[in-house]
Amino acid sequence: MKEHLVSPTPFRRAAAVVALSFLALGAGSLGAQAVTETPTVAACTGTVTGPTYTSLDDPTIEKTLTNGTAAIVDGGVAISATNGHVAFTDYGITPFALSAAGSPSLDYTATSGQLPGLTMSFSLEGAWAGTLVHEPDVYGADQWWSTRPVGGFDRAELFTLNELLAQEPDAMIMGVGFSLGSGATGAGTVHGFTVGCTTYAFDVTATPTPTPTSTATPTVAPTATPAPSASPTPGAVPVPALDIVQPTCNGTTVVPNGSIGISPASSVVWAVVVAGTDGESDEDYIAESEEGEARVVAVAPGTYEVWALTVDGEFGDLGDWQADDYFIYRTVTINAFTGPCPAVTSWTPSADQLTAANQGGFTAPARVNQGGAVTLGGLPAGARVRTFLFSVPTDLGAATVAADGTLKVTIPAGTPVGTHRIAVYQADGTLIGWRSVEVVAAGQQLAVTGVDPRAGILAGAVLVVAGGALVVARRRLAS
């Protein structure tokens, strides 16, 4: 089991806020038990027998079966989940005040895995406001948390019912049930539960019972609450999509690293961590995201885990993902490239390849000296290339493009003065592009200030002509 994360960085900051709500409802031990707690609101002077559920299909019942099952059996409802969520809420009860909740308890016999929690859906000012969750084996006998902020308590912050009652004295309970959920794995039988001094049971047959009422003395007078106007269960959040790229070849050049592309839903944050680490150290993390951030993370060969949690709602079908406490994860292995890349095939460059359609592809200076160096830019970083000078193909050598996309080549000293073309090819002979370059005599100045040198010659000629015209004009005036 992975440790809880508390460091204030993107994924860990979100994890600190929602960790409790993503802890599987009831991560307790195996065993048969009836979970009870010390009364935290008005104690019940007795209990009444409520309904016995012989079906889970009543219109007032809301059930969730995500990678799980629920079936009525003798003496209870058998539930099971594998990285899933099984939940039951009856909204057909007579609403009662939070102050009359009594001593809520869940009667459950575990067969394996995690335990479910008791739930009470509540309303404020007549509108559904969230669900209170009780997991005594995880947080303590009197501790509850809410799926939504309430009474000054953040989502998933622990509190007692008395503490909540002090902040929300008019809170009403409008639905009761249980939940084994959000990525849980477990199985067992829910025999029933007690809430509001009323017992609720599951069985294949039912004995007529009176309408459930609470005998607790409420500290706050209850008020009528209308039925919820919308389903309180948020829609399922899809798991992040992963695009895993293994190290490979770029032509004849090895690309040693792989990458993990992560595309999450808008409410999801994620982290890429080194597999086998617990997230306690910054060194465990390769990358972290903000909510809904899609990114491609470059990684060296090795084994990693992608952790993800949603800050709103619950994940639906987990697919290849696994549930662990309050988040889900998926293991990704980037394999070392064993090669080899395709061998360089024999090829001969041709001036016929240099067409207007493939002119360009990189940058180059307009002029270069015989025997001088020229720097080409805009080439694919890390690519293995070979450069030629035309018209008669002259091999300028093979080299690897620098990280900034530049490559330096030398023009042979014996290259004739005039216009030539520099062409760059991938190692397999694929033409990247070409540029024209003027080769000038060795030692000749290359600096160009942006004025065509021919302009000076033309300007001189204009001045000579103008000067001659002036002399002629003066002579005519003198005569």
Short mmCIF file of C-alpha atoms in Angstrom, two decimals:
data_model
loop_
_atom_site.label_atom_id
_atom_site.label_comp_id
_atom_site.label_asym_id
_atom_site.label_seq_id
_atom_site.Cartn_x
_atom_site.Cartn_y
_atom_site.Cartn_z
CA MET A 1 0.00 0.00 0.00
CA LYS A 2 1.37 3.37 -0.95
CA GLU A 3 1.88 6.09 1.65
CA HIS A 4 -0.32 9.19 1.76
CA LEU A 5 1.18 12.25 0.14
CA VAL A 6 1.39 15.57 1.93
CA SER A 7 4.04 17.68 0.18
CA PRO A 8 2.59 20.93 -1.30
CA THR A 9 3.37 20.29 -4.98
CA PRO A 10 0.73 19.93 -7.74
CA PHE A 11 -0.29 16.28 -7.44
CA ARG A 12 0.54 16.09 -3.74
CA ARG A 13 -1.30 19.33 -2.96
CA ALA A 14 -4.47 17.93 -4.52
CA ALA A 15 -3.87 14.58 -2.83
CA ALA A 16 -3.74 16.24 0.58
CA VAL A 17 -7.19 17.75 -0.04
CA VAL A 18 -9.00 14.72 -1.46
CA ALA A 19 -7.05 11.79 -0.05
CA LEU A 20 -9.73 10.81 2.43
CA SER A 21 -12.51 10.75 -0.14
CA PHE A 22 -10.48 8.45 -2.35
CA LEU A 23 -9.56 6.08 0.42
CA ALA A 24 -11.74 3.05 -0.35
CA LEU A 25 -14.79 3.27 1.87
CA GLY A 26 -13.72 0.99 4.67
CA ALA A 27 -10.12 -0.19 4.22
CA GLY A 28 -10.46 -2.41 7.31
CA SER A 29 -9.48 -5.93 8.16
CA LEU A 30 -11.26 -9.22 7.48
CA GLY A 31 -13.87 -10.30 9.99
CA ALA A 32 -17.52 -10.40 10.98
CA GLN A 33 -18.67 -7.45 12.99
CA ALA A 34 -21.47 -5.04 13.78
CA VAL A 35 -19.95 -1.57 13.87
CA THR A 36 -21.34 0.71 16.54
CA GLU A 37 -20.27 3.99 18.01
CA THR A 38 -20.84 6.02 21.13
CA PRO A 39 -23.86 8.32 20.64
CA THR A 40 -22.81 11.73 19.42
CA VAL A 41 -26.24 13.36 19.19
CA ALA A 42 -29.47 12.74 21.10
CA ALA A 43 -29.40 9.15 22.30
CA CYS A 44 -32.16 6.79 21.23
CA THR A 45 -34.50 5.66 24.00
CA GLY A 46 -35.22 2.66 21.81
CA THR A 47 -35.35 1.60 18.18
CA VAL A 48 -38.17 0.77 15.83
CA THR A 49 -38.12 -1.78 13.06
CA GLY A 50 -37.93 -0.21 9.66
CA PRO A 51 -38.27 -1.75 6.23
CA THR A 52 -36.75 -5.05 5.12
CA TYR A 53 -35.43 -4.70 1.58
CA THR A 54 -36.20 -7.71 -0.60
CA SER A 55 -35.25 -5.93 -3.83
CA LEU A 56 -32.74 -3.28 -4.87
CA ASP A 57 -34.90 -2.03 -7.74
CA ASP A 58 -37.31 0.24 -5.88
CA PRO A 59 -37.63 3.69 -7.55
CA THR A 60 -36.57 5.39 -4.32
CA ILE A 61 -33.34 3.39 -4.14
CA GLU A 62 -30.18 4.62 -5.76
CA LYS A 63 -27.53 1.96 -6.27
CA THR A 64 -24.07 2.03 -7.79
CA LEU A 65 -22.44 -1.07 -9.29
CA THR A 66 -19.06 -0.25 -10.82
CA ASN A 67 -16.96 -3.41 -11.23
CA GLY A 68 -19.13 -4.91 -8.50
CA THR A 69 -22.24 -6.91 -7.67
CA ALA A 70 -25.05 -6.79 -5.12
CA ALA A 71 -27.72 -9.47 -4.63
CA ILE A 72 -30.34 -10.13 -1.95
CA VAL A 73 -29.63 -13.39 -0.09
CA ASP A 74 -30.94 -15.01 3.08
CA GLY A 75 -30.29 -12.58 5.88
CA GLY A 76 -28.74 -9.75 3.90
CA VAL A 77 -27.39 -8.36 0.64
CA ALA A 78 -24.21 -9.99 -0.66
CA ILE A 79 -21.82 -7.45 -2.14
CA SER A 80 -18.47 -7.70 -3.89
CA ALA A 81 -16.19 -5.34 -5.78
CA THR A 82 -12.87 -5.63 -7.60
CA ASN A 83 -11.27 -2.23 -7.98
CA GLY A 84 -14.82 -0.96 -8.03
CA HIS A 85 -17.69 0.67 -6.16
CA VAL A 86 -20.89 -0.80 -4.70
CA ALA A 87 -23.29 1.60 -2.98
CA PHE A 88 -26.92 1.67 -1.76
CA THR A 89 -29.00 4.68 -0.68
CA ASP A 90 -32.71 4.73 0.14
CA TYR A 91 -34.22 8.17 -0.54
CA GLY A 92 -37.72 6.92 0.33
CA ILE A 93 -37.28 7.33 4.08
CA THR A 94 -39.08 9.94 6.15
CA PRO A 95 -36.52 12.74 6.48
CA PHE A 96 -35.32 13.42 10.02
CA ALA A 97 -33.09 15.97 11.70
CA LEU A 98 -29.37 15.34 12.04
CA SER A 99 -29.88 15.84 15.77
CA ALA A 100 -32.04 12.69 15.76
CA ALA A 101 -29.44 10.48 14.06
CA GLY A 102 -28.94 8.49 17.28
CA SER A 103 -26.13 5.96 17.16
CA PRO A 104 -25.64 4.99 13.49
CA SER A 105 -24.21 1.50 12.96
CA LEU A 106 -23.68 -1.01 10.17
CA ASP A 107 -24.19 -4.78 10.54
CA TYR A 108 -21.75 -6.43 8.13
CA THR A 109 -20.00 -9.79 7.84
CA ALA A 110 -16.83 -9.64 5.77
CA THR A 111 -15.71 -12.47 3.52
CA SER A 112 -12.59 -10.76 2.17
CA GLY A 113 -10.92 -7.45 1.56
CA GLN A 114 -12.10 -3.98 2.49
CA LEU A 115 -15.13 -3.01 4.55
CA PRO A 116 -18.02 -0.75 3.52
CA GLY A 117 -18.93 2.48 5.28
CA LEU A 118 -22.28 3.74 6.54
CA THR A 119 -23.68 6.75 4.64
CA MET A 120 -26.28 9.45 5.34
CA SER A 121 -27.23 11.85 2.55
CA PHE A 122 -28.21 15.25 3.95
CA SER A 123 -29.91 18.43 2.82
CA LEU A 124 -29.58 22.09 3.73
CA GLU A 125 -32.44 24.52 3.15
CA GLY A 126 -34.36 21.86 1.27
CA ALA A 127 -31.63 20.94 -1.24
CA TRP A 128 -29.33 17.93 -1.28
CA ALA A 129 -25.95 19.06 0.03
CA GLY A 130 -23.76 15.95 0.22
CA THR A 131 -23.24 12.58 1.86
CA LEU A 132 -21.85 11.93 5.33
CA VAL A 133 -19.59 8.87 5.50
CA HIS A 134 -18.74 6.87 8.62
CA GLU A 135 -15.75 4.47 8.58
CA PRO A 136 -15.01 3.75 12.24
CA ASP A 137 -12.42 1.05 11.57
CA VAL A 138 -10.38 3.58 9.56
CA TYR A 139 -10.82 6.94 11.33
CA GLY A 140 -12.32 6.20 14.75
CA ALA A 141 -15.69 5.55 16.29
CA ASP A 142 -16.98 9.12 16.29
CA GLN A 143 -15.38 10.46 13.11
CA TRP A 144 -17.31 11.32 9.93
CA TRP A 145 -16.48 13.10 6.69
CA SER A 146 -18.55 14.67 3.93
CA THR A 147 -18.34 14.31 0.18
CA ARG A 148 -18.90 18.09 -0.05
CA PRO A 149 -17.74 21.03 2.09
CA VAL A 150 -20.22 21.66 4.91
CA GLY A 151 -20.33 23.66 8.14
CA GLY A 152 -16.86 25.10 7.68
CA PHE A 153 -15.36 21.65 7.15
CA ASP A 154 -13.55 20.95 3.89
CA ARG A 155 -14.42 18.02 1.71
CA ALA A 156 -13.16 14.84 3.41
CA GLU A 157 -12.12 16.69 6.61
CA LEU A 158 -12.95 14.65 9.72
CA PHE A 159 -15.50 15.80 12.29
CA THR A 160 -18.00 14.41 14.80
CA LEU A 161 -21.75 14.66 14.30
CA ASN A 162 -21.92 17.00 17.28
CA GLU A 163 -19.34 19.29 15.67
CA LEU A 164 -21.32 19.33 12.43
CA LEU A 165 -24.59 19.84 14.31
CA ALA A 166 -23.14 22.91 16.00
CA GLN A 167 -22.46 24.45 12.58
CA GLU A 168 -25.54 23.20 10.73
CA PRO A 169 -28.36 22.82 13.30
CA ASP A 170 -31.03 22.61 10.59
CA ALA A 171 -29.37 19.82 8.60
CA MET A 172 -31.78 17.06 7.60
CA ILE A 173 -31.06 13.42 6.76
CA MET A 174 -32.87 12.45 3.55
CA GLY A 175 -31.21 9.16 2.54
CA VAL A 176 -29.47 6.29 4.33
CA GLY A 177 -27.36 3.37 3.15
CA PHE A 178 -23.83 2.04 2.75
CA SER A 179 -20.91 2.23 0.32
CA LEU A 180 -17.98 -0.03 -0.54
CA GLY A 181 -16.35 2.14 -3.03
CA SER A 182 -14.10 4.16 -5.24
CA GLY A 183 -11.61 1.52 -6.27
CA ALA A 184 -12.33 -0.92 -3.44
CA THR A 185 -11.81 -4.68 -3.49
CA GLY A 186 -13.80 -6.69 -0.99
CA ALA A 187 -16.72 -8.99 -0.42
CA GLY A 188 -19.21 -9.75 2.34
CA THR A 189 -22.82 -9.48 3.44
CA VAL A 190 -24.61 -6.37 4.69
CA HIS A 191 -27.31 -7.61 7.07
CA GLY A 192 -28.67 -4.15 7.80
CA PHE A 193 -27.97 -0.83 9.49
CA THR A 194 -29.40 1.42 12.17
CA VAL A 195 -29.82 5.16 11.58
CA GLY A 196 -32.17 7.64 13.25
CA CYS A 197 -33.18 5.05 15.87
CA THR A 198 -34.61 2.89 13.07
CA THR A 199 -33.27 -0.48 11.91
CA TYR A 200 -33.16 -1.35 8.21
CA ALA A 201 -32.63 -4.93 7.02
CA PHE A 202 -32.04 -6.98 3.87
CA ASP A 203 -33.60 -10.42 3.31
CA VAL A 204 -35.31 -12.54 0.67
CA THR A 205 -38.66 -12.17 2.45
CA ALA A 206 -40.08 -9.32 4.50
CA THR A 207 -42.40 -9.12 7.49
CA PRO A 208 -44.79 -6.14 7.46
CA THR A 209 -43.37 -3.44 9.68
CA PRO A 210 -44.62 -0.07 10.85
CA THR A 211 -43.51 3.10 9.17
CA PRO A 212 -40.10 3.97 10.66
CA THR A 213 -40.07 6.85 13.09
CA SER A 214 -37.41 8.21 15.40
CA THR A 215 -37.88 8.06 19.17
CA ALA A 216 -34.90 10.28 19.88
CA THR A 217 -35.45 13.63 21.50
CA PRO A 218 -34.20 16.08 18.89
CA THR A 219 -32.24 19.11 19.98
CA VAL A 220 -33.46 21.00 16.92
CA ALA A 221 -37.00 20.76 15.60
CA PRO A 222 -37.03 19.02 12.20
CA THR A 223 -38.54 20.69 9.17
CA ALA A 224 -39.97 19.13 6.04
CA THR A 225 -37.52 18.50 3.24
CA PRO A 226 -38.55 18.01 -0.41
CA ALA A 227 -37.17 15.19 -2.50
CA PRO A 228 -33.83 15.90 -4.19
CA SER A 229 -34.10 17.66 -7.52
CA ALA A 230 -31.04 15.95 -8.96
CA SER A 231 -29.16 12.73 -8.50
CA PRO A 232 -26.54 13.23 -5.77
CA THR A 233 -24.09 10.81 -7.29
CA PRO A 234 -21.64 12.62 -9.60
CA GLY A 235 -20.98 11.20 -13.03
CA ALA A 236 -18.17 8.72 -13.48
CA VAL A 237 -14.83 10.30 -14.33
CA PRO A 238 -12.87 8.53 -17.11
CA VAL A 239 -9.37 7.32 -16.30
CA PRO A 240 -6.52 9.21 -18.03
CA ALA A 241 -5.55 8.06 -21.52
CA LEU A 242 -1.89 7.07 -21.82
CA ASP A 243 0.22 7.17 -25.00
CA ILE A 244 3.42 5.20 -24.36
CA VAL A 245 6.29 5.57 -26.83
CA GLN A 246 9.31 3.26 -26.55
CA PRO A 247 12.87 4.24 -27.56
CA THR A 248 13.37 3.77 -31.27
CA CYS A 249 15.32 4.98 -34.30
CA ASN A 250 15.14 8.27 -36.13
CA GLY A 251 16.46 7.08 -39.46
CA THR A 252 19.79 5.54 -38.51
CA THR A 253 20.03 7.50 -35.23
CA VAL A 254 19.00 5.92 -31.90
CA VAL A 255 16.47 7.87 -29.83
CA PRO A 256 17.44 6.53 -26.37
CA ASN A 257 14.48 7.83 -24.31
CA GLY A 258 10.82 6.97 -24.43
CA SER A 259 7.83 9.06 -23.39
CA ILE A 260 4.52 8.81 -21.55
CA GLY A 261 1.73 10.98 -22.93
CA ILE A 262 -1.04 11.62 -20.39
CA SER A 263 -4.47 13.03 -21.32
CA PRO A 264 -6.71 13.41 -18.23
CA ALA A 265 -10.24 14.63 -17.60
CA SER A 266 -10.56 18.22 -16.39
CA SER A 267 -10.89 17.21 -12.71
CA VAL A 268 -7.90 14.84 -12.71
CA VAL A 269 -4.37 15.49 -11.47
CA TRP A 270 -1.56 13.02 -12.04
CA ALA A 271 2.06 12.25 -11.26
CA VAL A 272 4.73 10.05 -12.86
CA VAL A 273 6.85 8.38 -10.19
CA VAL A 274 9.66 5.85 -10.10
CA ALA A 275 8.10 2.42 -9.54
CA GLY A 276 8.63 1.02 -6.07
CA THR A 277 8.86 4.42 -4.36
CA ASP A 278 6.33 5.73 -1.87
CA GLY A 279 6.10 9.37 -2.92
CA GLU A 280 7.70 10.64 0.28
CA SER A 281 10.67 12.25 -1.48
CA ASP A 282 10.87 14.78 -4.29
CA GLU A 283 13.30 12.43 -6.03
CA ASP A 284 10.47 9.90 -6.40
CA TYR A 285 8.66 12.19 -8.85
CA ILE A 286 9.45 12.53 -12.55
CA ALA A 287 6.57 14.93 -13.28
CA GLU A 288 3.34 16.26 -11.74
CA SER A 289 0.36 18.06 -13.20
CA GLU A 290 -2.26 20.63 -12.40
CA GLU A 291 -5.96 19.76 -12.84
CA GLY A 292 -6.77 18.61 -16.38
CA GLU A 293 -3.23 19.21 -17.69
CA ALA A 294 -2.23 17.02 -20.65
CA ARG A 295 1.48 16.53 -21.22
CA VAL A 296 4.12 14.26 -22.76
CA VAL A 297 6.80 13.26 -20.24
CA ALA A 298 10.17 12.09 -21.58
CA VAL A 299 11.60 9.23 -19.52
CA ALA A 300 14.72 7.09 -19.65
CA PRO A 301 14.36 3.29 -19.83
CA GLY A 302 12.96 1.97 -16.56
CA THR A 303 9.73 1.15 -14.73
CA TYR A 304 7.37 3.91 -13.65
CA GLU A 305 3.94 4.36 -12.16
CA VAL A 306 1.40 6.96 -13.25
CA TRP A 307 -0.71 8.01 -10.25
CA ALA A 308 -4.02 9.81 -10.81
CA LEU A 309 -6.82 11.13 -8.64
CA THR A 310 -9.91 13.18 -9.36
CA VAL A 311 -10.77 16.20 -7.24
CA ASP A 312 -14.44 15.91 -8.16
CA GLY A 313 -16.53 12.77 -8.63
CA GLU A 314 -15.28 9.21 -8.87
CA PHE A 315 -13.47 7.18 -11.52
CA GLY A 316 -15.64 4.83 -13.55
CA ASP A 317 -14.31 1.75 -15.33
CA LEU A 318 -10.65 1.41 -14.31
CA GLY A 319 -9.61 -0.80 -17.23
CA ASP A 320 -5.83 -1.37 -16.96
CA TRP A 321 -5.56 0.90 -13.92
CA GLN A 322 -5.41 -0.34 -10.32
CA ALA A 323 -6.86 1.24 -7.18
CA ASP A 324 -4.62 1.95 -4.21
CA ASP A 325 -6.06 3.93 -1.29
CA TYR A 326 -7.46 7.22 -2.54
CA PHE A 327 -5.96 7.24 -6.05
CA ILE A 328 -5.46 4.92 -9.01
CA TYR A 329 -2.22 3.93 -10.70
CA ARG A 330 -0.86 2.19 -13.76
CA THR A 331 2.59 0.68 -14.19
CA VAL A 332 4.54 1.63 -17.33
CA THR A 333 7.79 0.02 -18.45
CA ILE A 334 10.10 1.82 -20.89
CA ASN A 335 12.43 -0.73 -22.43
CA ALA A 336 16.04 0.03 -23.33
CA PHE A 337 16.57 0.12 -27.09
CA THR A 338 18.60 -2.87 -28.18
CA GLY A 339 18.88 -1.89 -31.84
CA PRO A 340 20.40 -1.82 -34.18
CA CYS A 341 18.94 0.98 -36.23
CA PRO A 342 18.64 0.25 -39.96
CA ALA A 343 22.02 0.08 -41.64
CA VAL A 344 23.03 2.94 -43.90
CA THR A 345 22.28 1.93 -47.44
CA SER A 346 24.51 2.88 -50.31
CA TRP A 347 23.25 5.99 -52.06
CA THR A 348 24.61 8.65 -54.37
CA PRO A 349 23.36 12.24 -54.25
CA SER A 350 22.26 13.85 -57.48
CA ALA A 351 21.79 17.48 -58.49
CA ASP A 352 18.48 16.40 -60.05
CA GLN A 353 17.12 16.01 -56.52
CA LEU A 354 17.54 19.71 -55.78
CA THR A 355 14.24 21.18 -56.94
CA ALA A 356 12.31 24.30 -56.05
CA ALA A 357 9.90 22.13 -54.06
CA ASN A 358 12.56 21.02 -51.58
CA GLN A 359 14.60 24.22 -51.45
CA GLY A 360 15.16 25.35 -47.87
CA GLY A 361 14.82 23.03 -44.89
CA PHE A 362 17.57 24.83 -42.95
CA THR A 363 19.31 28.21 -42.80
CA ALA A 364 22.71 29.17 -44.20
CA PRO A 365 24.70 32.40 -44.81
CA ALA A 366 24.62 33.85 -48.30
CA ARG A 367 28.43 33.98 -48.74
CA VAL A 368 31.39 31.91 -47.61
CA ASN A 369 35.13 31.95 -48.32
CA GLN A 370 37.03 29.22 -50.07
CA GLY A 371 38.25 26.93 -47.29
CA GLY A 372 36.01 28.68 -44.77
CA ALA A 373 33.54 27.25 -42.28
CA VAL A 374 29.80 27.75 -42.63
CA THR A 375 27.17 27.18 -39.91
CA LEU A 376 23.84 25.71 -40.94
CA GLY A 377 20.83 26.14 -38.64
CA GLY A 378 17.29 24.84 -38.13
CA LEU A 379 18.22 21.17 -38.54
CA PRO A 380 16.69 18.36 -36.42
CA ALA A 381 18.66 18.21 -33.16
CA GLY A 382 20.53 14.98 -32.64
CA ALA A 383 20.04 13.74 -36.20
CA ARG A 384 22.88 12.08 -38.04
CA VAL A 385 23.29 13.86 -41.40
CA ARG A 386 25.62 14.10 -44.39
CA THR A 387 26.27 17.33 -46.30
CA PHE A 388 27.21 17.78 -49.96
CA LEU A 389 28.25 20.77 -52.08
CA PHE A 390 27.00 20.96 -55.66
CA SER A 391 27.15 21.28 -58.70
CA VAL A 392 29.64 18.39 -58.84
CA PRO A 393 28.70 16.52 -55.61
CA THR A 394 31.43 17.14 -53.06
CA ASP A 395 31.07 15.25 -49.78
CA LEU A 396 31.46 17.65 -46.84
CA GLY A 397 31.21 14.80 -44.32
CA ALA A 398 28.78 13.15 -41.91
CA ALA A 399 28.09 14.61 -38.48
CA THR A 400 25.48 14.81 -35.70
CA VAL A 401 23.38 17.96 -35.49
CA ALA A 402 23.92 19.87 -32.23
CA ALA A 403 21.19 20.26 -29.61
CA ASP A 404 20.45 23.78 -30.86
CA GLY A 405 19.86 22.49 -34.41
CA THR A 406 23.17 23.77 -35.84
CA LEU A 407 25.82 22.04 -37.91
CA LYS A 408 29.22 23.41 -38.99
CA VAL A 409 30.80 22.31 -42.28
CA THR A 410 33.93 23.47 -44.17
CA ILE A 411 33.99 24.50 -47.81
CA PRO A 412 37.00 22.94 -49.62
CA ALA A 413 39.75 25.45 -50.39
CA GLY A 414 39.74 24.44 -54.02
CA THR A 415 36.06 25.18 -54.56
CA PRO A 416 35.65 27.49 -57.60
CA VAL A 417 34.45 31.00 -56.88
CA GLY A 418 30.77 31.42 -57.74
CA THR A 419 27.31 30.23 -56.74
CA HIS A 420 27.00 26.72 -55.36
CA ARG A 421 24.36 24.70 -53.52
CA ILE A 422 24.69 23.07 -50.10
CA ALA A 423 22.44 20.04 -49.61
CA VAL A 424 21.85 18.17 -46.34
CA TYR A 425 20.73 14.53 -46.26
CA GLN A 426 19.64 12.16 -43.52
CA ALA A 427 21.97 9.22 -43.00
CA ASP A 428 19.72 7.00 -45.11
CA GLY A 429 19.93 9.37 -48.09
CA THR A 430 16.68 11.24 -47.56
CA LEU A 431 17.08 14.86 -48.61
CA ILE A 432 16.36 17.36 -45.82
CA GLY A 433 16.79 20.42 -48.05
CA TRP A 434 19.25 22.67 -49.86
CA ARG A 435 20.40 26.30 -50.03
CA SER A 436 22.35 28.42 -52.51
CA VAL A 437 25.60 29.95 -51.26
CA GLU A 438 28.13 32.24 -52.96
CA VAL A 439 31.73 31.09 -52.57
CA VAL A 440 34.20 33.99 -52.68
CA ALA A 441 37.97 34.06 -52.70
CA ALA A 442 39.80 33.17 -49.54
CA GLY A 443 40.38 36.24 -47.38
CA GLN A 444 37.73 38.33 -49.10
CA GLN A 445 35.51 40.23 -46.68
CA LEU A 446 32.14 38.57 -46.15
CA ALA A 447 30.40 41.23 -44.06
CA VAL A 448 27.30 42.61 -45.72
CA THR A 449 25.55 45.58 -44.15
CA GLY A 450 22.34 45.09 -46.06
CA VAL A 451 23.35 47.28 -49.09
CA ASP A 452 23.98 45.55 -52.40
CA PRO A 453 27.69 46.24 -53.25
CA ARG A 454 26.62 46.81 -56.85
CA ALA A 455 24.67 49.81 -55.64
CA GLY A 456 27.93 51.64 -54.91
CA ILE A 457 29.17 51.08 -58.43
CA LEU A 458 25.89 52.31 -59.86
CA ALA A 459 25.89 55.31 -57.55
CA GLY A 460 29.44 56.20 -58.67
CA ALA A 461 28.43 55.97 -62.29
CA VAL A 462 25.47 58.24 -61.65
CA LEU A 463 27.73 60.80 -59.98
CA VAL A 464 30.19 60.72 -62.92
CA VAL A 465 27.39 61.23 -65.40
CA ALA A 466 25.89 63.97 -63.26
CA GLY A 467 29.29 65.66 -62.91
CA GLY A 468 29.81 65.65 -66.66
CA ALA A 469 26.40 67.14 -67.21
CA LEU A 470 27.20 69.90 -64.73
CA VAL A 471 30.42 70.82 -66.54
CA VAL A 472 28.60 70.98 -69.87
CA ALA A 473 25.92 73.20 -68.34
CA ARG A 474 28.48 75.61 -66.92
CA ARG A 475 30.23 75.91 -70.29
CA ARG A 476 26.98 76.69 -71.99
CA LEU A 477 26.23 79.42 -69.48
CA ALA A 478 29.70 80.91 -69.91
CA SER A 479 29.17 81.16 -73.65
#
